[in-house]
């Protein structure tokens, strides 16, 4: 794979100009570009510039509103409903997350449901934002079916990510953000593009048999992580982000989506909890001792640490050269 070094500023400006040329207003373009740039910064290539052609395709097809103006309904103290105006999630989240944080800081726990929105990014930005406000954050969303529930050979669940962040006032938050499939679909697509094989248990080919070939898995189905246990968590994500958020289950999104290469419409559920109000004074020292004990075990590293370490490097990122050419042609 041939790569080209780009600074983070160059990545952001390439994303902003591509998005504004293709239907985004400035506010939406800046929010999406920031999400893309932070993914490249953290070494999460599958949610960086790699996603930009998909963002553009769904605006070109008329499915997504690049000029979305989210509407926030906050009638109950602990429940916030956000209509994303058929736009991409980053700008909606930028507008609504401060309201969620404020609610949790006054009531102890608050929940936000986001609907009429299109999520094509990682989830850690939303939970990490909450942790930066000294809140515990939990977020999940569903997608279109590409994962077979345990026992099945047919896709029914999305790759249904679940993210969690724990605040550490004197340090970076502890964050995990993971697809509930064995591998995220973006990583399978990258493996297909770059000619890599997949780890065992990633998916089944179109014949329903296990395979390590990413091209066969893309024609077949992904599997949940951890067998029936991951399958149950993926089911929970469907219920929280569709039934509770008031948007489509993955199987409903499949029927309604125009398959233009971008994301399908879907909901997101985000929960914010104040440890100060729920656990009271001393919560931070208590959790801090737990992290110290855990980190002292040989072989352990805390989730999120890889991304936070990557941030220390403010230099250029290596970006696939063919992808840059594709983006410049949009
Ligand atoms: P990974 O499997 O790469 O990582 C999952 C989590 O595990 C990360 O928080 C990671 O932390 C942590 N981790 C990895 N290795 C270790 C280790 N050895 N010890 C401790 N922790 C570890 O992520 P996925 O491929 O499952 O997901 C990638 C992204 O895809 C996510 O950001 C997710 O939100 C996104 N996604 C979005 C979808 C959407 O519809 N919008 C759909 C599906 C996925 P670290 O980052 O520090 O490595």
mmCIF file of C-alpha atoms in Angstrom, residues 5-220:
data_model
loop_
_atom_site.group_PDB
_atom_site.id
_atom_site.type_symbol
_atom_site.label_atom_id
_atom_site.label_comp_id
_atom_site.label_asym_id
_atom_site.label_seq_id
_atom_site.Cartn_x
_atom_site.Cartn_y
_atom_site.Cartn_z
ATOM 1 C CA UNK A 5 2.138 11.793 4.915
ATOM 2 C CA UNK A 6 -0.484 14.403 5.866
ATOM 3 C CA UNK A 7 -0.479 16.701 8.889
ATOM 4 C CA UNK A 8 -3.568 16.687 11.097
ATOM 5 C CA UNK A 9 -4.366 20.209 9.851
ATOM 6 C CA UNK A 10 -4.153 18.968 6.232
ATOM 7 C CA UNK A 11 -6.457 16.041 7.039
ATOM 8 C CA UNK A 12 -9.011 18.358 8.632
ATOM 9 C CA UNK A 13 -8.902 20.899 5.836
ATOM 10 C CA UNK A 14 -9.205 18.175 3.152
ATOM 11 C CA UNK A 15 -12.269 16.828 4.962
ATOM 12 C CA UNK A 16 -13.880 20.270 5.403
ATOM 13 C CA UNK A 17 -13.379 21.308 1.780
ATOM 14 C CA UNK A 18 -14.635 17.940 0.443
ATOM 15 C CA UNK A 19 -17.733 18.051 2.644
ATOM 16 C CA UNK A 20 -18.617 21.688 1.882
ATOM 17 C CA UNK A 21 -18.163 21.062 -1.869
ATOM 18 C CA UNK A 22 -20.591 18.156 -1.599
ATOM 19 C CA UNK A 23 -23.532 19.549 0.336
ATOM 20 C CA UNK A 24 -22.525 20.300 3.941
ATOM 21 C CA UNK A 25 -22.884 23.675 5.567
ATOM 22 C CA UNK A 26 -19.907 24.923 7.563
ATOM 23 C CA UNK A 27 -21.129 23.761 10.980
ATOM 24 C CA UNK A 28 -21.819 20.184 9.848
ATOM 25 C CA UNK A 29 -18.611 20.003 7.764
ATOM 26 C CA UNK A 30 -16.474 21.171 10.671
ATOM 27 C CA UNK A 31 -18.053 18.708 13.108
ATOM 28 C CA UNK A 32 -17.615 15.726 10.740
ATOM 29 C CA UNK A 33 -14.071 16.798 9.803
ATOM 30 C CA UNK A 34 -13.151 17.044 13.480
ATOM 31 C CA UNK A 35 -14.438 13.495 14.078
ATOM 32 C CA UNK A 36 -12.464 12.209 11.071
ATOM 33 C CA UNK A 37 -9.290 14.039 12.093
ATOM 34 C CA UNK A 38 -9.466 12.774 15.678
ATOM 35 C CA UNK A 39 -9.815 9.202 14.349
ATOM 36 C CA UNK A 40 -6.689 9.644 12.174
ATOM 37 C CA UNK A 41 -4.872 11.279 15.118
ATOM 38 C CA UNK A 42 -5.685 8.324 17.364
ATOM 39 C CA UNK A 43 -4.654 5.700 14.790
ATOM 40 C CA UNK A 44 -8.213 4.529 14.033
ATOM 41 C CA UNK A 45 -7.919 4.533 10.233
ATOM 42 C CA UNK A 46 -11.227 2.701 9.726
ATOM 43 C CA UNK A 47 -13.092 5.816 10.972
ATOM 44 C CA UNK A 48 -10.821 8.453 9.497
ATOM 45 C CA UNK A 49 -10.608 9.686 5.890
ATOM 46 C CA UNK A 50 -11.600 6.175 4.801
ATOM 47 C CA UNK A 51 -15.215 7.156 5.666
ATOM 48 C CA UNK A 52 -15.241 10.426 3.716
ATOM 49 C CA UNK A 53 -16.423 8.963 0.353
ATOM 50 C CA UNK A 54 -19.360 7.341 2.197
ATOM 51 C CA UNK A 55 -20.297 10.629 3.900
ATOM 52 C CA UNK A 56 -20.298 12.311 0.479
ATOM 53 C CA UNK A 57 -22.262 9.545 -1.315
ATOM 54 C CA UNK A 58 -25.190 9.783 1.105
ATOM 55 C CA UNK A 59 -25.454 13.550 0.630
ATOM 56 C CA UNK A 60 -25.217 13.153 -3.151
ATOM 57 C CA UNK A 61 -28.012 10.567 -3.149
ATOM 58 C CA UNK A 62 -30.196 12.964 -1.132
ATOM 59 C CA UNK A 63 -30.475 10.564 1.809
ATOM 60 C CA UNK A 64 -28.592 12.713 4.321
ATOM 61 C CA UNK A 65 -29.124 16.413 4.997
ATOM 62 C CA UNK A 66 -25.711 18.084 5.044
ATOM 63 C CA UNK A 67 -27.245 21.237 6.515
ATOM 64 C CA UNK A 68 -29.065 19.564 9.407
ATOM 65 C CA UNK A 69 -30.215 21.714 12.320
ATOM 66 C CA UNK A 70 -30.870 19.402 15.293
ATOM 67 C CA UNK A 71 -33.871 20.022 17.533
ATOM 68 C CA UNK A 72 -33.393 19.336 21.264
ATOM 69 C CA UNK A 73 -36.425 18.463 23.376
ATOM 70 C CA UNK A 74 -35.651 18.562 27.114
ATOM 71 C CA UNK A 75 -39.042 18.431 28.822
ATOM 72 C CA UNK A 76 -38.146 15.838 31.493
ATOM 73 C CA UNK A 77 -35.207 16.643 33.788
ATOM 74 C CA UNK A 78 -33.323 13.405 32.990
ATOM 75 C CA UNK A 79 -34.511 12.627 29.455
ATOM 76 C CA UNK A 80 -33.364 14.468 26.355
ATOM 77 C CA UNK A 81 -34.715 13.657 22.894
ATOM 78 C CA UNK A 82 -32.791 14.972 19.911
ATOM 79 C CA UNK A 83 -34.152 15.009 16.370
ATOM 80 C CA UNK A 84 -31.078 14.945 14.129
ATOM 81 C CA UNK A 85 -32.949 16.474 11.151
ATOM 82 C CA UNK A 86 -31.703 13.643 8.910
ATOM 83 C CA UNK A 87 -28.121 14.827 9.256
ATOM 84 C CA UNK A 88 -24.862 13.198 10.306
ATOM 85 C CA UNK A 89 -24.397 12.616 14.032
ATOM 86 C CA UNK A 90 -21.267 14.730 14.768
ATOM 87 C CA UNK A 91 -22.922 18.168 14.590
ATOM 88 C CA UNK A 92 -26.025 16.929 16.431
ATOM 89 C CA UNK A 93 -23.809 15.549 19.182
ATOM 90 C CA UNK A 94 -21.818 18.780 19.359
ATOM 91 C CA UNK A 95 -25.087 20.666 19.981
ATOM 92 C CA UNK A 96 -26.742 18.182 22.355
ATOM 93 C CA UNK A 97 -24.006 16.656 24.535
ATOM 94 C CA UNK A 98 -23.516 19.764 26.725
ATOM 95 C CA UNK A 99 -27.250 19.620 27.523
ATOM 96 C CA UNK A 100 -26.927 15.931 28.511
ATOM 97 C CA UNK A 101 -23.900 16.665 30.711
ATOM 98 C CA UNK A 102 -25.730 19.515 32.437
ATOM 99 C CA UNK A 103 -28.736 17.289 33.118
ATOM 100 C CA UNK A 104 -26.600 14.487 34.632
ATOM 101 C CA UNK A 105 -24.689 16.985 36.763
ATOM 102 C CA UNK A 106 -27.935 18.159 38.319
ATOM 103 C CA UNK A 107 -29.967 14.923 38.549
ATOM 104 C CA UNK A 108 -27.200 12.283 38.901
ATOM 105 C CA UNK A 109 -28.161 10.393 35.748
ATOM 106 C CA UNK A 110 -29.557 11.464 32.397
ATOM 107 C CA UNK A 111 -30.296 9.716 29.129
ATOM 108 C CA UNK A 112 -30.289 11.102 25.619
ATOM 109 C CA UNK A 113 -31.926 9.522 22.631
ATOM 110 C CA UNK A 114 -30.849 10.639 19.196
ATOM 111 C CA UNK A 115 -33.082 9.815 16.218
ATOM 112 C CA UNK A 116 -33.453 10.810 12.547
ATOM 113 C CA UNK A 117 -29.692 10.736 12.403
ATOM 114 C CA UNK A 118 -26.899 8.947 10.529
ATOM 115 C CA UNK A 119 -23.946 7.614 12.534
ATOM 116 C CA UNK A 120 -20.854 6.731 10.498
ATOM 117 C CA UNK A 121 -18.180 7.264 13.146
ATOM 118 C CA UNK A 122 -16.616 5.793 16.261
ATOM 119 C CA UNK A 123 -18.526 6.300 19.529
ATOM 120 C CA UNK A 124 -15.639 7.211 21.811
ATOM 121 C CA UNK A 125 -15.876 10.984 21.065
ATOM 122 C CA UNK A 126 -19.269 11.189 22.772
ATOM 123 C CA UNK A 127 -18.374 9.142 25.866
ATOM 124 C CA UNK A 128 -14.972 10.756 26.166
ATOM 125 C CA UNK A 129 -16.617 14.199 26.096
ATOM 126 C CA UNK A 130 -18.812 13.120 29.037
ATOM 127 C CA UNK A 131 -15.806 11.791 30.960
ATOM 128 C CA UNK A 132 -14.085 15.143 30.445
ATOM 129 C CA UNK A 133 -17.063 16.651 32.319
ATOM 130 C CA UNK A 134 -16.418 14.166 35.182
ATOM 131 C CA UNK A 135 -19.279 11.914 34.117
ATOM 132 C CA UNK A 136 -19.456 8.225 33.310
ATOM 133 C CA UNK A 137 -20.600 7.834 29.695
ATOM 134 C CA UNK A 138 -22.234 4.896 27.923
ATOM 135 C CA UNK A 139 -23.275 5.003 24.257
ATOM 136 C CA UNK A 140 -24.508 2.568 21.651
ATOM 137 C CA UNK A 141 -25.954 2.545 18.154
ATOM 138 C CA UNK A 142 -27.078 -0.050 15.620
ATOM 139 C CA UNK A 143 -26.536 -0.203 11.865
ATOM 140 C CA UNK A 144 -27.627 -2.425 8.954
ATOM 141 C CA UNK A 145 -27.467 -6.214 9.386
ATOM 142 C CA UNK A 146 -24.054 -7.759 8.834
ATOM 143 C CA UNK A 147 -23.738 -9.987 11.926
ATOM 144 C CA UNK A 148 -25.415 -13.365 12.443
ATOM 145 C CA UNK A 149 -26.892 -13.851 15.959
ATOM 146 C CA UNK A 150 -25.384 -16.860 17.781
ATOM 147 C CA UNK A 151 -26.549 -20.044 16.073
ATOM 148 C CA UNK A 152 -27.607 -18.314 12.820
ATOM 149 C CA UNK A 153 -25.852 -18.051 9.455
ATOM 150 C CA UNK A 154 -27.816 -15.052 8.264
ATOM 151 C CA UNK A 155 -27.130 -11.422 9.144
ATOM 152 C CA UNK A 156 -29.624 -9.798 11.515
ATOM 153 C CA UNK A 157 -27.663 -7.521 13.899
ATOM 154 C CA UNK A 158 -25.533 -4.555 12.898
ATOM 155 C CA UNK A 159 -21.935 -4.454 14.102
ATOM 156 C CA UNK A 160 -23.598 -2.527 16.964
ATOM 157 C CA UNK A 161 -20.834 -0.704 18.836
ATOM 158 C CA UNK A 162 -20.908 -0.086 22.566
ATOM 159 C CA UNK A 163 -18.709 2.544 24.219
ATOM 160 C CA UNK A 164 -17.986 3.319 27.864
ATOM 161 C CA UNK A 165 -15.876 6.007 29.502
ATOM 162 C CA UNK A 166 -14.845 6.382 33.122
ATOM 163 C CA UNK A 167 -13.606 9.831 34.212
ATOM 164 C CA UNK A 168 -10.248 10.264 35.923
ATOM 165 C CA UNK A 169 -9.987 13.900 37.006
ATOM 166 C CA UNK A 170 -6.166 13.824 37.061
ATOM 167 C CA UNK A 171 -5.605 11.660 34.012
ATOM 168 C CA UNK A 172 -7.043 10.555 30.679
ATOM 169 C CA UNK A 173 -10.397 8.775 31.009
ATOM 170 C CA UNK A 174 -10.535 4.985 30.741
ATOM 171 C CA UNK A 175 -12.484 4.305 27.565
ATOM 172 C CA UNK A 176 -13.533 1.270 25.631
ATOM 173 C CA UNK A 177 -15.334 1.521 22.327
ATOM 174 C CA UNK A 178 -15.962 -1.688 20.471
ATOM 175 C CA UNK A 179 -18.057 -3.259 17.783
ATOM 176 C CA UNK A 180 -19.954 -6.258 19.161
ATOM 177 C CA UNK A 181 -18.856 -8.225 16.100
ATOM 178 C CA UNK A 182 -15.557 -10.101 16.287
ATOM 179 C CA UNK A 183 -14.115 -7.384 14.005
ATOM 180 C CA UNK A 184 -15.596 -4.030 12.945
ATOM 181 C CA UNK A 185 -16.798 -4.126 9.333
ATOM 182 C CA UNK A 186 -14.470 -1.216 8.457
ATOM 183 C CA UNK A 187 -11.521 -3.386 9.494
ATOM 184 C CA UNK A 188 -12.747 -6.241 7.292
ATOM 185 C CA UNK A 189 -13.022 -3.774 4.393
ATOM 186 C CA UNK A 190 -9.498 -2.508 5.081
ATOM 187 C CA UNK A 191 -8.209 -6.123 5.212
ATOM 188 C CA UNK A 192 -9.868 -6.794 1.818
ATOM 189 C CA UNK A 193 -8.330 -3.639 0.353
ATOM 190 C CA UNK A 194 -4.862 -4.378 1.736
ATOM 191 C CA UNK A 195 -4.870 -8.152 1.014
ATOM 192 C CA UNK A 196 -4.736 -9.304 4.660
ATOM 193 C CA UNK A 197 -6.352 -12.441 6.086
ATOM 194 C CA UNK A 198 -8.775 -12.274 9.023
ATOM 195 C CA UNK A 199 -8.438 -13.860 12.478
ATOM 196 C CA UNK A 200 -10.388 -17.067 13.145
ATOM 197 C CA UNK A 201 -13.993 -16.535 14.169
ATOM 198 C CA UNK A 202 -14.455 -13.274 12.237
ATOM 199 C CA UNK A 203 -17.148 -14.512 9.908
ATOM 200 C CA UNK A 204 -18.756 -16.974 7.521
ATOM 201 C CA UNK A 205 -18.597 -16.980 3.725
ATOM 202 C CA UNK A 206 -21.717 -16.974 1.514
ATOM 203 C CA UNK A 207 -21.752 -20.807 1.868
ATOM 204 C CA UNK A 208 -22.227 -20.431 5.660
ATOM 205 C CA UNK A 209 -18.773 -21.889 6.378
ATOM 206 C CA UNK A 210 -16.072 -20.161 8.511
ATOM 207 C CA UNK A 211 -13.443 -18.340 6.428
ATOM 208 C CA UNK A 212 -10.436 -16.071 6.958
ATOM 209 C CA UNK A 213 -10.854 -14.376 3.566
ATOM 210 C CA UNK A 214 -12.198 -10.798 4.012
ATOM 211 C CA UNK A 215 -13.758 -10.778 0.525
ATOM 212 C CA UNK A 216 -15.745 -13.939 1.360
ATOM 213 C CA UNK A 217 -16.849 -12.531 4.739
ATOM 214 C CA UNK A 218 -18.013 -9.324 3.015
ATOM 215 C CA UNK A 219 -20.205 -11.540 0.787
ATOM 216 C CA UNK A 220 -21.313 -13.606 3.787
#
